[in-house]
Short mmCIF file of C-alpha atoms and ligand atoms in Angstrom, two decimals:
data_model
loop_
_atom_site.label_atom_id
_atom_site.label_comp_id
_atom_site.label_asym_id
_atom_site.label_seq_id
_atom_site.Cartn_x
_atom_site.Cartn_y
_atom_site.Cartn_z
CA MET A 1 -8.74 -44.57 15.09
CA SER A 2 -5.63 -43.73 17.09
CA GLU A 3 -4.02 -40.31 17.09
CA PHE A 4 -1.19 -41.73 15.00
CA SER A 5 -3.28 -43.24 12.26
CA LEU A 6 -5.26 -39.99 12.17
CA ILE A 7 -2.05 -38.04 11.56
CA ASP A 8 -0.90 -40.61 9.05
CA ARG A 9 -4.16 -40.56 7.16
CA PHE A 10 -4.91 -36.85 7.06
CA PHE A 11 -1.66 -34.95 7.55
CA SER A 12 1.33 -37.03 6.50
CA ASN A 13 1.39 -36.05 2.82
CA ILE A 14 0.30 -32.44 2.46
CA GLY A 15 2.13 -30.43 -0.18
CA LYS A 16 4.69 -31.92 -2.54
CA ALA A 17 7.61 -33.82 -1.01
CA LYS A 18 10.74 -31.65 -0.89
CA GLU A 19 14.40 -32.48 -1.15
CA ASP A 20 15.29 -30.04 1.62
CA VAL A 21 13.07 -31.91 4.11
CA ILE A 22 15.47 -34.39 5.72
CA ILE A 23 13.07 -35.76 8.37
CA ASP A 24 9.38 -35.40 7.49
CA ILE A 25 6.31 -36.03 9.70
CA GLY A 26 6.59 -39.10 11.93
CA ASP A 27 9.56 -38.45 14.17
CA ASP A 28 9.80 -36.25 17.27
CA ALA A 29 10.72 -33.23 15.17
CA ALA A 30 11.18 -32.34 11.54
CA VAL A 31 14.65 -31.62 10.16
CA VAL A 32 15.18 -29.35 7.17
CA ASP A 33 18.27 -28.44 5.18
CA VAL A 34 18.90 -24.72 5.46
CA SER A 35 22.39 -24.75 3.94
CA GLN A 36 21.21 -22.95 0.78
CA LYS A 37 19.31 -20.34 2.77
CA LYS A 38 20.89 -17.42 4.58
CA ARG A 39 17.76 -15.97 6.15
CA LEU A 40 14.43 -17.49 7.15
CA ALA A 41 11.19 -15.58 7.58
CA ILE A 42 9.04 -17.18 10.33
CA SER A 43 5.46 -16.43 11.28
CA VAL A 44 2.55 -18.05 13.14
CA ASP A 45 -1.22 -17.46 13.12
CA THR A 46 -4.02 -19.02 15.15
CA PHE A 47 -7.58 -19.49 13.96
CA VAL A 48 -10.32 -19.94 16.57
CA GLU A 49 -13.88 -20.96 15.73
CA GLY A 50 -16.33 -18.18 16.48
CA VAL A 51 -13.56 -15.58 16.48
CA HIS A 52 -11.76 -15.96 13.15
CA PHE A 53 -14.43 -17.86 11.28
CA PRO A 54 -18.17 -18.41 11.84
CA ALA A 55 -19.19 -21.82 13.18
CA GLN A 56 -20.86 -22.75 9.86
CA THR A 57 -17.58 -22.40 7.90
CA ARG A 58 -16.86 -25.50 5.85
CA ALA A 59 -13.89 -27.65 6.78
CA TYR A 60 -12.35 -27.24 3.31
CA ASP A 61 -12.41 -23.46 3.71
CA ILE A 62 -10.92 -23.58 7.22
CA GLY A 63 -8.05 -25.69 5.86
CA TRP A 64 -7.52 -23.35 2.91
CA LYS A 65 -7.74 -20.12 4.87
CA SER A 66 -5.60 -21.17 7.84
CA LEU A 67 -2.74 -21.72 5.37
CA ALA A 68 -3.63 -18.71 3.20
CA VAL A 69 -3.25 -16.18 6.02
CA ASN A 70 0.25 -17.49 6.76
CA LEU A 71 1.23 -17.43 3.09
CA SER A 72 -0.02 -13.85 3.01
CA ASP A 73 2.42 -12.94 5.81
CA MET A 74 5.25 -14.40 3.73
CA ALA A 75 4.04 -12.35 0.75
CA ALA A 76 4.13 -9.19 2.85
CA MET A 77 7.76 -9.93 3.74
CA GLY A 78 8.73 -10.77 0.17
CA ALA A 79 9.72 -14.26 1.34
CA LYS A 80 9.31 -17.52 -0.57
CA PRO A 81 7.19 -19.95 1.50
CA LEU A 82 8.89 -23.31 2.13
CA TRP A 83 7.54 -25.35 5.05
CA VAL A 84 4.66 -25.23 7.53
CA THR A 85 3.72 -26.92 10.79
CA LEU A 86 0.13 -27.33 11.95
CA ALA A 87 -1.19 -27.52 15.54
CA ILE A 88 -4.86 -28.49 15.45
CA THR A 89 -7.34 -28.87 18.31
CA LEU A 90 -10.47 -30.85 17.43
CA PRO A 91 -13.68 -31.25 19.48
CA LYS A 92 -14.04 -34.84 18.22
CA GLN A 93 -12.66 -37.10 15.57
CA ASP A 94 -14.78 -36.55 12.49
CA ASP A 95 -13.20 -38.28 9.49
CA GLU A 96 -15.34 -36.48 6.95
CA TRP A 97 -14.42 -33.10 8.45
CA LEU A 98 -10.72 -34.01 8.60
CA ALA A 99 -10.67 -35.23 5.02
CA GLU A 100 -12.18 -31.95 3.81
CA PHE A 101 -9.92 -29.84 6.02
CA SER A 102 -6.80 -31.56 4.76
CA ARG A 103 -8.01 -31.35 1.15
CA GLY A 104 -8.41 -27.56 1.47
CA PHE A 105 -5.02 -27.25 3.15
CA ASN A 106 -3.35 -29.49 0.56
CA ASP A 107 -4.86 -27.72 -2.46
CA LEU A 108 -3.27 -24.45 -1.38
CA ALA A 109 -0.03 -26.12 -0.25
CA ILE A 110 0.41 -27.66 -3.70
CA ARG A 111 -0.43 -24.39 -5.42
CA PHE A 112 2.23 -22.47 -3.46
CA ASP A 113 4.72 -25.31 -3.13
CA VAL A 114 4.88 -25.60 0.67
CA ARG A 115 5.27 -28.87 2.56
CA LEU A 116 3.57 -29.72 5.88
CA ILE A 117 6.49 -31.06 7.93
CA GLY A 118 5.03 -31.50 11.41
CA GLY A 119 2.52 -30.43 14.00
CA ASP A 120 0.44 -31.45 16.96
CA THR A 121 -3.07 -32.89 17.30
CA THR A 122 -5.14 -32.43 20.45
CA ARG A 123 -8.77 -32.57 21.59
CA GLY A 124 -10.72 -29.45 22.66
CA PRO A 125 -12.61 -26.50 21.13
CA LEU A 126 -11.77 -26.17 17.41
CA SER A 127 -8.63 -24.14 16.83
CA VAL A 128 -5.96 -24.22 14.12
CA THR A 129 -2.44 -22.81 14.44
CA VAL A 130 -0.09 -22.73 11.46
CA ASN A 131 3.58 -21.90 11.69
CA ILE A 132 5.30 -20.98 8.44
CA PHE A 133 8.94 -20.80 7.36
CA GLY A 134 10.02 -18.93 4.24
CA ASP A 135 13.22 -18.12 2.40
CA SER A 136 14.20 -14.49 2.85
CA SER A 137 17.78 -14.86 1.61
CA GLU A 138 17.57 -12.54 -1.34
CA SER A 139 18.75 -9.05 -0.50
CA SER A 140 15.39 -7.43 -1.09
CA GLY A 141 13.26 -8.80 1.75
CA LEU A 142 10.39 -6.42 2.48
CA VAL A 143 9.47 -4.61 5.71
CA ARG A 144 6.86 -2.16 6.96
CA SER A 145 9.42 0.40 8.00
CA ALA A 146 10.95 1.52 4.71
CA ALA A 147 8.27 3.80 3.20
CA LYS A 148 9.73 7.11 1.96
CA PRO A 149 8.06 10.47 1.34
CA GLY A 150 7.07 10.63 -2.33
CA ASP A 151 6.39 6.86 -2.58
CA LYS A 152 3.18 5.94 -4.35
CA ILE A 153 0.83 3.65 -2.38
CA TYR A 154 -0.53 0.64 -4.27
CA VAL A 155 -2.99 -2.06 -3.22
CA SER A 156 -3.74 -5.35 -4.95
CA GLY A 157 -7.19 -6.70 -5.80
CA PHE A 158 -10.45 -5.30 -4.40
CA LEU A 159 -11.01 -4.29 -0.79
CA GLY A 160 -14.03 -4.84 1.44
CA ASP A 161 -15.55 -7.88 -0.30
CA ALA A 162 -14.53 -10.32 2.44
CA ALA A 163 -16.08 -8.11 5.13
CA LEU A 164 -19.29 -7.90 3.11
CA GLY A 165 -19.19 -11.67 2.72
CA LEU A 166 -19.16 -11.97 6.50
CA GLN A 167 -21.99 -9.42 6.83
CA SER A 168 -24.06 -11.39 4.34
CA PHE A 169 -24.53 -14.20 6.88
CA SER A 170 -26.45 -11.93 9.26
CA LYS A 171 -27.66 -8.99 7.18
CA GLN A 172 -29.84 -8.47 4.13
CA LEU A 173 -27.64 -7.18 1.30
CA PRO A 174 -29.04 -5.84 -2.02
CA LEU A 175 -27.52 -8.75 -3.94
CA THR A 176 -28.55 -11.98 -5.61
CA THR A 177 -27.69 -15.28 -3.92
CA THR A 178 -24.95 -15.85 -6.50
CA GLU A 179 -23.41 -12.47 -5.76
CA GLN A 180 -23.52 -13.13 -2.02
CA HIS A 181 -21.82 -16.48 -2.56
CA GLY A 182 -19.13 -14.63 -4.54
CA LEU A 183 -18.43 -12.38 -1.57
CA GLN A 184 -18.44 -15.34 0.85
CA PHE A 185 -15.94 -17.02 -1.47
CA LYS A 186 -13.65 -13.99 -1.12
CA LEU A 187 -13.96 -14.34 2.67
CA ASN A 188 -13.24 -18.07 2.76
CA ARG A 189 -10.71 -18.55 -0.04
CA PRO A 190 -8.26 -15.67 -0.06
CA ILE A 191 -5.45 -16.01 -2.63
CA PRO A 192 -2.22 -14.86 -1.00
CA ARG A 193 -0.26 -12.54 -3.29
CA VAL A 194 2.95 -14.54 -3.06
CA LYS A 195 3.63 -14.93 -6.79
CA GLU A 196 2.99 -11.27 -7.43
CA VAL A 197 5.28 -10.04 -4.68
CA LEU A 198 8.17 -12.32 -5.62
CA ALA A 199 8.11 -10.78 -9.11
CA LEU A 200 7.54 -7.20 -7.92
CA LYS A 201 9.64 -6.92 -4.81
CA SER A 202 12.69 -5.23 -6.33
CA PHE A 203 10.43 -2.26 -7.15
CA ILE A 204 8.81 -2.07 -3.69
CA ASN A 205 10.04 0.02 -0.74
CA SER A 206 7.71 -1.19 2.02
CA SER A 207 4.86 -3.62 2.31
CA ILE A 208 2.16 -5.10 4.55
CA ASP A 209 -0.69 -7.53 4.00
CA ILE A 210 -4.18 -6.17 4.61
CA SER A 211 -5.70 -8.40 7.25
CA ASP A 212 -7.32 -5.86 9.59
CA GLY A 213 -8.48 -3.32 7.00
CA LEU A 214 -6.52 -0.85 4.86
CA TYR A 215 -6.88 2.00 7.36
CA ALA A 216 -5.27 0.11 10.24
CA ASP A 217 -2.68 -1.70 8.13
CA LEU A 218 -1.51 1.36 6.19
CA ASN A 219 -1.18 3.10 9.55
CA HIS A 220 1.24 0.32 10.59
CA ILE A 221 3.45 1.18 7.60
CA LEU A 222 3.24 4.88 8.47
CA SER A 223 4.17 4.54 12.12
CA ALA A 224 6.92 1.98 11.43
CA SER A 225 8.39 4.29 8.76
CA GLY A 226 7.86 7.57 10.64
CA VAL A 227 5.94 9.11 7.75
CA GLY A 228 2.38 10.13 6.83
CA ALA A 229 0.14 9.62 3.80
CA LEU A 230 -2.53 11.11 1.62
CA VAL A 231 -5.14 8.64 0.33
CA TYR A 232 -7.79 9.46 -2.27
CA ILE A 233 -10.62 7.24 -1.17
CA ASN A 234 -12.37 7.16 -4.55
CA GLN A 235 -9.25 5.44 -5.93
CA ILE A 236 -9.62 2.55 -3.49
CA PRO A 237 -10.45 -0.47 -5.66
CA VAL A 238 -13.86 -1.92 -4.87
CA SER A 239 -15.99 -4.47 -6.70
CA ARG A 240 -19.33 -3.88 -8.42
CA GLU A 241 -21.00 -5.83 -5.61
CA TYR A 242 -19.36 -3.49 -3.10
CA GLN A 243 -20.73 -0.47 -4.96
CA TRP A 244 -24.25 -1.89 -4.87
CA CYS A 245 -24.01 -2.63 -1.16
CA CYS A 246 -22.43 0.62 -0.08
CA ASN A 247 -24.91 3.16 -1.48
CA GLY A 248 -23.29 3.95 -4.80
CA LEU A 249 -20.03 4.62 -3.00
CA GLN A 250 -21.27 7.05 -0.39
CA SER A 251 -19.25 4.95 2.00
CA TYR A 252 -15.79 3.51 1.81
CA ASP A 253 -15.84 2.48 5.47
CA VAL A 254 -16.11 -1.25 4.81
CA ALA A 255 -13.22 -1.12 2.31
CA LEU A 256 -11.16 0.88 4.82
CA THR A 257 -11.91 -1.02 8.03
CA GLY A 258 -13.29 -4.44 7.05
CA GLY A 259 -10.86 -7.28 7.68
CA ASP A 260 -9.88 -10.50 5.92
CA ASP A 261 -8.98 -9.11 2.48
CA TYR A 262 -5.42 -10.56 2.48
CA GLU A 263 -4.45 -8.20 -0.31
CA LEU A 264 -1.14 -6.34 -0.22
CA CYS A 265 -0.48 -2.67 0.42
CA VAL A 266 2.94 -1.58 -0.87
CA THR A 267 4.81 1.65 -1.43
CA VAL A 268 6.81 2.27 -4.59
CA SER A 269 9.26 5.09 -5.25
CA ALA A 270 8.43 7.42 -8.15
CA GLU A 271 11.55 6.27 -10.08
CA LYS A 272 10.48 2.63 -10.00
CA GLU A 273 6.77 3.13 -10.57
CA ALA A 274 6.85 2.55 -14.36
CA GLN A 275 8.84 -0.70 -13.95
CA PHE A 276 6.53 -1.78 -11.15
CA LEU A 277 3.46 -1.23 -13.33
CA ASP A 278 5.04 -3.03 -16.31
CA CYS A 279 5.74 -6.00 -14.08
CA THR A 280 2.15 -6.10 -12.73
CA GLU A 281 0.86 -6.62 -16.29
CA GLN A 282 1.68 -10.33 -16.21
CA PHE A 283 -0.83 -10.91 -13.38
CA GLU A 284 -4.61 -10.94 -13.45
CA THR A 285 -4.74 -9.17 -10.10
CA PRO A 286 -5.18 -5.42 -10.58
CA TRP A 287 -2.89 -3.03 -8.67
CA SER A 288 -4.36 0.38 -7.89
CA CYS A 289 -2.59 3.56 -6.83
CA ILE A 290 -4.54 5.03 -3.92
CA GLY A 291 -2.28 7.85 -2.76
CA GLU A 292 1.15 8.93 -1.72
CA ILE A 293 3.51 8.88 1.25
CA LYS A 294 4.17 12.29 2.86
CA ALA A 295 6.88 13.47 5.22
CA GLU A 296 4.26 15.02 7.48
CA GLN A 297 2.85 12.43 9.92
CA GLY A 298 -0.75 11.25 9.93
CA LEU A 299 -3.08 9.56 7.46
CA LEU A 300 -5.27 12.05 5.59
CA LEU A 301 -8.17 10.65 3.56
CA LEU A 302 -9.66 12.86 0.83
CA ASN A 303 -12.95 12.37 -1.03
CA ALA A 304 -13.58 13.20 -4.72
CA ASN A 305 -14.04 16.89 -3.82
CA TYR A 306 -10.74 16.93 -1.93
CA GLU A 307 -12.54 17.26 1.38
CA GLU A 308 -11.38 15.27 4.36
CA TYR A 309 -13.13 11.91 4.70
CA ARG A 310 -13.59 10.59 8.22
CA VAL A 311 -13.75 6.87 8.80
CA ALA A 312 -16.50 5.50 11.01
CA GLY A 313 -15.55 2.44 13.07
CA HIS A 314 -12.10 0.98 13.36
CA ALA A 315 -10.23 -2.22 12.73
CA TYR A 316 -10.98 -5.36 14.67
CA ASP A 317 -8.84 -5.62 17.80
CA HIS A 318 -9.08 -8.73 19.99
CA PHE A 319 -8.28 -6.91 23.21
CA LEU A 320 -9.78 -3.48 22.61
CA SER A 321 -12.71 -3.96 25.01
CA ASP A 322 -10.37 -5.16 27.80
CA SER A 323 -8.42 -1.93 28.09
P1 LIG B 401 5.26 -36.14 20.07
O1 LIG B 401 4.31 -36.75 21.03
O2 LIG B 401 6.61 -36.71 20.05
O3 LIG B 401 5.25 -34.63 20.15
P2 LIG B 401 3.19 -36.41 18.17
O4 LIG B 401 2.51 -37.64 18.57
O5 LIG B 401 2.57 -35.11 18.62
O6 LIG B 401 4.71 -36.47 18.62
O7 LIG B 401 3.30 -36.36 16.60
C1 LIG B 401 3.87 -37.40 15.85
C2 LIG B 401 4.34 -36.87 14.54
O8 LIG B 401 3.24 -36.36 13.79
C3 LIG B 401 5.32 -35.71 14.65
O9 LIG B 401 6.20 -35.79 13.56
C4 LIG B 401 4.44 -34.49 14.50
O10 LIG B 401 5.18 -33.40 14.00
C5 LIG B 401 3.41 -34.99 13.53
N1 LIG B 401 2.09 -34.34 13.69
C6 LIG B 401 1.23 -34.41 14.73
N2 LIG B 401 0.09 -33.73 14.49
C7 LIG B 401 0.23 -33.19 13.27
C8 LIG B 401 -0.58 -32.35 12.45
N3 LIG B 401 -1.78 -31.91 12.85
N4 LIG B 401 -0.09 -31.97 11.26
C9 LIG B 401 1.12 -32.38 10.85
N5 LIG B 401 1.93 -33.18 11.54
C10 LIG B 401 1.51 -33.58 12.74
MG1 LIG B 402 2.68 -34.09 20.58
#
């Protein structure tokens, strides 16, 4: 099959067709109508086999997750996702793999109403790069740098499950096979919190998506905003499976430093907290208050006895060992 029929077959109709796509896949570039949009949010993420996902990851999951992580960046910015492009490098043409990959990508694209409008297809070691464009026209786009002293810190969902899912491939966990599959599902099929954030954003001061672990990502909010925070670690939301794995909660390290959760961490001013919580009621996803922003710099973690909790390990950093 030629490169062109491959594109035609697997990539030419991903996501619902959109009126604001003037030239879709098939020409030298896509053309979109931005006349109704005053500001675009733009982000790109690359996924490399062996680095971002284990070699045994199913094609469907790679398709799903490579789009999910980009949608999660739009959620963090309070932007409405619109269009994506996809640059994919494949070791060989494997129709079954491509069909599954595009099915995973399409299922999420339909769910969040984004259209694949272009890309590039090359041969080489497996790698997937997705570029996303979102509408950030409404006045209340979100940033990391607007946390204020007194803000309450909220996180969505449960933290640490994805990291445990990854551990379960190489380590014996005290869980049934079904429970381990549940954690692996959290790793492979994150649900970006786009719908939640679009409803909640007028009550939020600052926001980030948790991709490298809460500890590292909350620190990004703190340094960008020039503030500090107090976090009560026993308020960090963790699943039952997490509690069984991490010694009846002796350790919150995986929840604090494990990656791949793709939940949101937001700060909410005290005046808007009640409205924020009311608005969260419409979603299944729980939102948990884990602490508070302080004027004094630094991130202080406290355990149930109000003693300082020190984190072992740190967030994944691609270049840490080089420096
Ligand atoms: P060119 O050589 O002019 O860059 P290509 O042959 O790379 O064009 O691509 C032809 C068309 O298919 C373009 O519209 C391009 O955006 C699209 N395309 C190529 N690969 C992909 C892909 N993996 N996903 C989506 N669209 C793609
Ligand atoms: Mg090309």
